[in-house]
Amino acid sequence: MRNAWDEPLGRMDSQVFSRVLEGLKAFLTVPSVFFGGIGEPLSHPAALEMVRQAKAAGAKVAMITNGLALDEQTVERLVEMELDELWVSLDGATQKCYEGVRENAPLARIVENLRLLKSVKYRLDAQMPALGIAFVAMKRNRAELSEVIDLGLRLGATHFSISGLQPHTEDMRNEVLHEKTLGQSIGAFSRLDIARMDSVGDWDHSIAEVLADCGLRYSNGRASTRLDDTCPFVESGSMSIRWDGCVSPCLPLLHTHGTFLGDRQRVIREFFFGSLADRTLSAIWNDPDYLAFRQRLQKFDFPPCVRCKSCDWIDGNQEDCYGSTPPTCGGCLWAQGYVLCP
């Protein structure tokens, strides 16, 4: 995303983060805290201290990282603080494939860091953090998905997230794997049982194509209908907080950015329901406008823009053919299951 915007970068300061921690106390059950979004959490000089404070507040804490900063001292501190989940972006199992996605990134160093994590957990007799592997599937790396999963298992991963690509540039648009299904509704199948069998590259690709064509998702040996017209952020009860304290209902609305839907170029405008600079977390969460927006998303009262793509309304998220007020969500790839977040 940051290759397709001109927004200035920033880091959350201690005052904003203190407002986040204070806001957690207002809820009957302490919300989980996830360090991630756009940017590398471990590049923040206070990242480990922020994890410690969130854990001390009683929150379940997770983080996603590119894995480059997982040196021995960082790994030991994350293990000792009992970070609950550590997600690592791994978009290839060979150096050639990996650097084709993440230019000049050293895969061997990341793998060595994850071996270190496994070793430190063993030495300290620790179960946390659970390791997750996040893979963004595209044409250039799809052939290595099986190898990425095998590598992750050897490194101790217990969670895997396989997402489609949200294309922010013209060349990225040519990498998406959902062109064929972008205009389709969920298929006729509601369930498909698959026996356990050996993992073989061509077979894995065939199964993946069948599932995608049928609009199915696979879990625990069973494929079931993937829900469309469903906001995963609302369904999980989450909110997203930008570095400056602005509170958005989801990650895609944290920043104004360009993207493509099919061959149409779009501009998604940022949207917030308040800022921690002047209101508490609970006040923003319980704001009547925010509540009404969440209720509308649960009904998903938006036109089927992802499947239609036939008018100029789709080129932004400010209004649509239903006369919606911003933000409009009919063109959201997350709500149709094409893009996932860990």
Coordinates of C-alpha atoms in Angstrom, one line a residue:
M1 CA 0.0 0.0 0.0
R2 CA 2.8 2.4 0.9
N3 CA 4.0 2.2 -2.7
A4 CA 0.8 3.8 -3.9
W5 CA 0.2 6.7 -1.6
D6 CA 1.8 10.0 -0.5
E7 CA 0.7 10.0 3.1
P8 CA 3.4 11.0 5.6
L9 CA 4.6 8.2 7.9
G10 CA 4.3 8.4 11.7
R11 CA 4.9 6.4 14.9
M12 CA 2.4 6.1 17.8
D13 CA 3.7 8.1 20.8
S14 CA 3.4 7.1 24.4
Q15 CA 0.5 9.4 25.1
V16 CA -1.7 7.8 22.4
F17 CA -0.7 4.3 23.5
S18 CA -1.5 5.2 27.1
R19 CA -5.0 6.2 26.0
V20 CA -5.4 2.8 24.3
L21 CA -4.4 1.0 27.5
E22 CA -6.7 3.2 29.6
G23 CA -9.5 2.4 27.2
L24 CA -9.1 -1.3 27.6
K25 CA -10.2 -1.0 31.2
A26 CA -13.7 0.2 30.3
F27 CA -14.8 -3.1 28.8
L28 CA -16.1 -6.0 30.9
T29 CA -13.7 -8.4 29.0
V30 CA -10.3 -6.9 28.2
P31 CA -10.1 -6.7 24.4
S32 CA -7.2 -8.4 22.5
V33 CA -4.5 -6.1 21.2
F34 CA -2.9 -6.8 17.8
F35 CA 0.2 -4.9 16.7
G36 CA 0.1 -4.7 12.9
G37 CA -1.5 -3.1 9.9
I38 CA 0.6 -1.0 7.5
G39 CA 4.2 -1.0 8.6
E40 CA 6.6 -3.1 10.7
P41 CA 5.7 -3.1 14.4
L42 CA 9.3 -4.1 15.5
S43 CA 10.7 -0.9 13.8
H44 CA 9.0 1.1 16.6
P45 CA 11.7 1.8 19.3
A46 CA 9.2 1.1 22.1
A47 CA 7.5 -2.0 20.5
L48 CA 8.6 -4.5 23.2
E49 CA 7.6 -2.2 26.0
M50 CA 4.2 -1.7 24.4
V51 CA 3.8 -5.4 24.3
R52 CA 4.7 -5.7 27.9
Q53 CA 2.2 -3.0 29.0
A54 CA -0.6 -4.5 26.9
K55 CA 0.1 -7.9 28.6
A56 CA 0.2 -6.2 32.0
A57 CA -3.3 -4.8 31.2
G58 CA -4.6 -8.3 30.9
A59 CA -5.0 -8.4 27.1
K60 CA -4.3 -11.2 24.8
V61 CA -1.6 -9.8 22.6
A62 CA -0.5 -10.7 19.0
M63 CA 1.9 -9.2 16.5
I64 CA 2.7 -9.6 12.8
T65 CA 6.2 -9.0 11.6
N66 CA 8.4 -9.6 8.5
G67 CA 10.7 -11.5 10.8
L68 CA 13.9 -9.5 10.1
A69 CA 14.2 -8.0 13.6
L70 CA 13.7 -11.2 15.5
D71 CA 17.2 -11.3 16.9
E72 CA 18.0 -13.3 20.1
Q73 CA 17.4 -10.5 22.5
T74 CA 14.0 -9.7 20.9
V75 CA 12.9 -13.3 20.8
E76 CA 13.8 -13.9 24.4
R77 CA 11.9 -10.9 25.6
L78 CA 8.8 -11.9 23.5
V79 CA 8.9 -15.4 25.0
E80 CA 9.5 -14.1 28.5
M81 CA 6.6 -11.6 28.2
E82 CA 4.4 -14.5 26.9
L83 CA 3.3 -12.8 23.7
D84 CA 0.3 -14.9 22.8
E85 CA 0.7 -15.1 19.0
L86 CA 3.5 -14.1 16.6
W87 CA 2.6 -13.9 13.0
V88 CA 5.4 -13.8 10.4
S89 CA 4.8 -12.9 6.8
L90 CA 6.4 -15.6 4.6
D91 CA 5.5 -15.2 0.9
G92 CA 7.9 -17.9 -0.5
A93 CA 10.0 -20.9 0.5
T94 CA 13.0 -20.2 -1.8
Q95 CA 15.1 -17.1 -2.0
K96 CA 14.2 -16.5 -5.6
C97 CA 10.5 -16.6 -5.0
Y98 CA 10.7 -14.7 -1.7
E99 CA 12.7 -11.8 -3.1
G100 CA 10.4 -11.6 -6.1
V101 CA 7.7 -10.6 -3.6
R102 CA 9.8 -8.7 -1.1
E103 CA 12.6 -7.1 -3.0
N104 CA 16.1 -8.2 -1.8
A105 CA 14.7 -9.5 1.6
P106 CA 17.0 -12.3 2.9
L107 CA 14.8 -15.4 3.4
A108 CA 17.6 -17.4 5.1
R109 CA 17.9 -14.8 7.9
I110 CA 14.2 -14.9 8.6
V111 CA 14.2 -18.8 8.6
E112 CA 17.2 -18.7 11.0
N113 CA 15.3 -16.2 13.3
L114 CA 12.4 -18.6 13.4
R115 CA 14.6 -21.5 14.2
L116 CA 15.9 -19.3 17.1
L117 CA 12.4 -18.7 18.3
K118 CA 11.7 -22.5 18.3
S119 CA 15.0 -23.1 20.2
V120 CA 14.4 -20.4 22.8
K121 CA 10.9 -21.7 23.5
Y122 CA 12.3 -25.2 24.0
R123 CA 15.1 -23.9 26.3
L124 CA 12.7 -21.9 28.4
D125 CA 10.0 -24.6 28.3
A126 CA 7.6 -22.1 26.9
Q127 CA 4.5 -22.6 24.8
M128 CA 4.1 -19.0 23.8
P129 CA 4.1 -17.2 21.5
A130 CA 2.2 -19.5 19.1
L131 CA 3.8 -19.0 15.7
G132 CA 1.6 -18.2 12.7
I133 CA 2.6 -17.9 9.1
A134 CA 0.9 -15.3 6.9
F135 CA 1.1 -16.0 3.1
V136 CA -0.3 -13.6 0.5
A137 CA -1.0 -15.8 -2.6
M138 CA -0.3 -14.4 -6.0
K139 CA 0.6 -15.7 -9.4
R140 CA 4.3 -15.4 -8.8
N141 CA 4.4 -17.4 -5.6
R142 CA 1.4 -19.7 -5.7
A143 CA 3.5 -22.8 -6.7
E144 CA 5.4 -22.5 -3.4
L145 CA 2.4 -22.6 -1.0
S146 CA 2.9 -26.2 -0.1
E147 CA 6.6 -25.6 0.5
V148 CA 5.8 -22.6 2.7
I149 CA 3.4 -24.7 4.8
D150 CA 5.9 -27.5 5.1
L151 CA 8.6 -25.0 6.1
G152 CA 6.3 -23.4 8.6
L153 CA 5.5 -26.7 10.2
R154 CA 9.2 -27.5 10.6
L155 CA 9.7 -24.2 12.2
G156 CA 6.9 -24.9 14.8
A157 CA 4.0 -22.9 13.2
T158 CA 0.6 -23.9 14.4
H159 CA -1.4 -21.2 12.5
F160 CA -1.6 -20.4 8.8
S161 CA -3.3 -17.5 7.1
I162 CA -3.5 -17.6 3.3
S163 CA -4.8 -14.4 1.8
G164 CA -5.5 -13.1 -1.7
L165 CA -3.8 -10.0 -2.9
Q166 CA -5.3 -6.5 -2.8
P167 CA -3.7 -4.9 -5.8
H168 CA -2.6 -1.3 -5.2
T169 CA -0.7 -0.8 -8.5
E170 CA -1.1 -1.9 -12.1
D171 CA 1.6 -4.6 -12.0
M172 CA 0.0 -6.0 -8.8
R173 CA -3.3 -6.2 -10.5
N174 CA -1.8 -8.8 -12.9
E175 CA -0.9 -10.9 -9.9
V176 CA -4.3 -11.5 -8.4
L177 CA -5.7 -15.1 -8.3
H178 CA -9.4 -14.1 -8.0
E179 CA -10.1 -12.7 -11.5
K180 CA -12.2 -15.7 -12.5
T181 CA -14.4 -15.6 -9.4
L182 CA -14.6 -11.8 -8.8
G183 CA -17.9 -11.5 -10.5
Q184 CA -19.5 -14.7 -9.1
S185 CA -21.7 -15.4 -6.2
I186 CA -21.1 -18.3 -3.9
G187 CA -21.3 -21.7 -5.7
A188 CA -24.0 -24.4 -5.4
F189 CA -22.0 -26.6 -3.0
S190 CA -22.5 -26.0 0.7
R191 CA -20.1 -28.7 1.9
L192 CA -17.3 -30.8 0.4
D193 CA -15.5 -33.5 2.4
I194 CA -11.9 -34.3 1.4
A195 CA -10.0 -37.4 2.6
R196 CA -6.5 -37.0 4.1
M197 CA -3.9 -37.6 1.4
D198 CA -0.3 -36.8 0.5
S199 CA 0.5 -33.2 -0.3
V200 CA 1.6 -33.0 -3.9
G201 CA 2.0 -29.6 -5.7
D202 CA -0.2 -30.2 -8.8
W203 CA -2.9 -31.9 -6.6
D204 CA -2.8 -29.0 -4.1
H205 CA -3.3 -26.5 -6.9
S206 CA -6.2 -28.5 -8.3
I207 CA -8.0 -28.6 -4.9
A208 CA -7.4 -24.9 -4.4
E209 CA -8.9 -24.1 -7.8
V210 CA -12.0 -26.3 -7.0
L211 CA -12.5 -24.6 -3.7
A212 CA -12.1 -21.1 -5.2
D213 CA -14.5 -21.8 -8.0
C214 CA -17.1 -23.2 -5.6
G215 CA -16.7 -20.3 -3.1
L216 CA -15.6 -22.8 -0.4
R217 CA -13.2 -22.6 2.5
Y218 CA -11.2 -25.5 3.9
S219 CA -10.8 -26.3 7.6
N220 CA -10.0 -29.4 9.5
G221 CA -10.5 -31.7 6.5
R222 CA -13.8 -30.2 5.5
A223 CA -14.7 -27.5 3.1
S224 CA -17.7 -25.3 3.8
T225 CA -19.3 -22.3 2.2
R226 CA -17.3 -19.1 2.6
L227 CA -19.6 -16.3 3.6
D228 CA -19.8 -13.3 1.4
D229 CA -21.3 -9.9 2.3
T230 CA -19.8 -10.3 5.7
C231 CA -17.4 -7.8 7.3
P232 CA -14.7 -9.8 9.2
F233 CA -13.8 -6.7 11.3
V234 CA -17.3 -6.2 12.6
E235 CA -17.9 -9.9 13.1
S236 CA -14.8 -10.1 15.2
G237 CA -15.7 -7.0 17.2
S238 CA -12.5 -5.2 16.3
M239 CA -11.6 -1.6 15.7
S240 CA -8.4 -0.2 14.2
I241 CA -6.3 2.6 15.7
R242 CA -3.9 4.6 13.6
W243 CA -0.5 5.8 14.9
D244 CA -2.0 9.3 15.6
G245 CA -4.9 8.0 17.6
C246 CA -7.6 8.1 14.9
V247 CA -10.1 5.2 15.3
S248 CA -11.4 3.4 12.2
P249 CA -13.8 0.5 11.9
C250 CA -11.2 -1.6 9.9
L251 CA -7.7 -1.7 8.6
P252 CA -8.6 -0.8 5.0
L253 CA -10.1 2.6 6.2
L254 CA -7.0 3.7 8.2
H255 CA -5.4 5.3 5.2
T256 CA -6.4 6.9 1.9
H257 CA -5.0 4.6 -0.8
G258 CA -5.4 3.5 -4.4
T259 CA -6.4 0.0 -5.4
F260 CA -7.9 -1.9 -8.3
L261 CA -11.1 -3.9 -8.5
G262 CA -10.8 -5.9 -11.7
D263 CA -9.6 -3.3 -14.3
R264 CA -11.1 -0.4 -12.4
Q265 CA -8.9 1.9 -10.4
R266 CA -10.3 3.0 -7.1
V267 CA -9.4 5.6 -4.5
I268 CA -10.4 4.5 -0.9
R269 CA -10.7 7.4 1.4
E270 CA -9.8 7.1 5.1
F271 CA -12.6 7.2 7.6
F272 CA -12.7 7.6 11.3
F273 CA -15.3 7.7 14.1
G274 CA -13.2 9.7 16.4
S275 CA -9.7 10.2 17.9
L276 CA -8.2 9.2 21.2
A277 CA -6.9 12.8 21.3
D278 CA -10.3 14.0 22.4
R279 CA -12.4 10.9 23.3
T280 CA -12.0 7.7 25.2
L281 CA -12.0 4.3 23.4
S282 CA -15.3 3.3 24.9
A283 CA -16.9 6.6 24.0
I284 CA -15.9 6.1 20.4
W285 CA -17.0 2.4 20.4
N286 CA -20.4 3.3 21.8
D287 CA -21.0 6.3 19.6
P288 CA -24.5 6.1 18.0
D289 CA -23.1 6.6 14.5
Y290 CA -20.5 3.9 15.0
L291 CA -23.1 1.5 16.4
A292 CA -25.5 2.2 13.4
F293 CA -22.6 1.6 11.0
R294 CA -21.8 -1.8 12.6
Q295 CA -25.5 -2.7 12.4
R296 CA -25.6 -1.8 8.7
L297 CA -22.5 -3.9 8.0
Q298 CA -24.1 -6.9 9.7
K299 CA -27.1 -6.5 7.4
F300 CA -24.6 -5.6 4.6
D301 CA -26.9 -3.0 3.1
F302 CA -24.6 -2.2 0.2
P303 CA -24.8 -2.8 -3.5
P304 CA -22.9 -5.9 -4.9
C305 CA -20.1 -3.7 -6.3
V306 CA -17.5 -6.5 -6.3
R307 CA -19.7 -8.6 -8.6
C308 CA -21.2 -5.7 -10.6
K309 CA -18.3 -3.3 -11.4
S310 CA -20.5 -1.6 -14.0
C311 CA -20.7 2.1 -12.9
D312 CA -18.5 4.9 -11.9
W313 CA -19.6 4.7 -8.2
I314 CA -17.2 1.9 -7.8
D315 CA -14.2 4.1 -8.3
G316 CA -14.4 5.3 -4.7
N317 CA -15.9 4.6 -1.3
Q318 CA -17.7 7.9 -0.8
E319 CA -21.1 7.1 -2.3
D320 CA -22.9 4.3 -4.2
C321 CA -26.0 3.6 -6.3
Y322 CA -28.0 3.0 -3.1
G323 CA -27.3 6.6 -2.0
S324 CA -25.1 5.5 0.9
T325 CA -23.2 7.9 3.0
P326 CA -19.4 7.3 3.3
P327 CA -17.9 4.9 3.8
T328 CA -19.5 2.6 1.3
C329 CA -18.4 -1.1 1.5
G330 CA -19.9 -2.8 -1.5
G331 CA -16.5 -3.0 -3.2
C332 CA -14.6 -4.4 -0.2
L333 CA -12.5 -7.5 -0.9
W334 CA -12.3 -8.4 2.8
A335 CA -16.2 -8.6 3.0
Q336 CA -16.2 -11.0 0.0
G337 CA -13.5 -13.3 1.4
Y338 CA -10.8 -12.5 -1.2
V339 CA -8.4 -10.8 1.3
L340 CA -7.8 -12.0 4.9
C341 CA -6.0 -10.7 7.9
P342 CA -4.5 -13.0 10.5

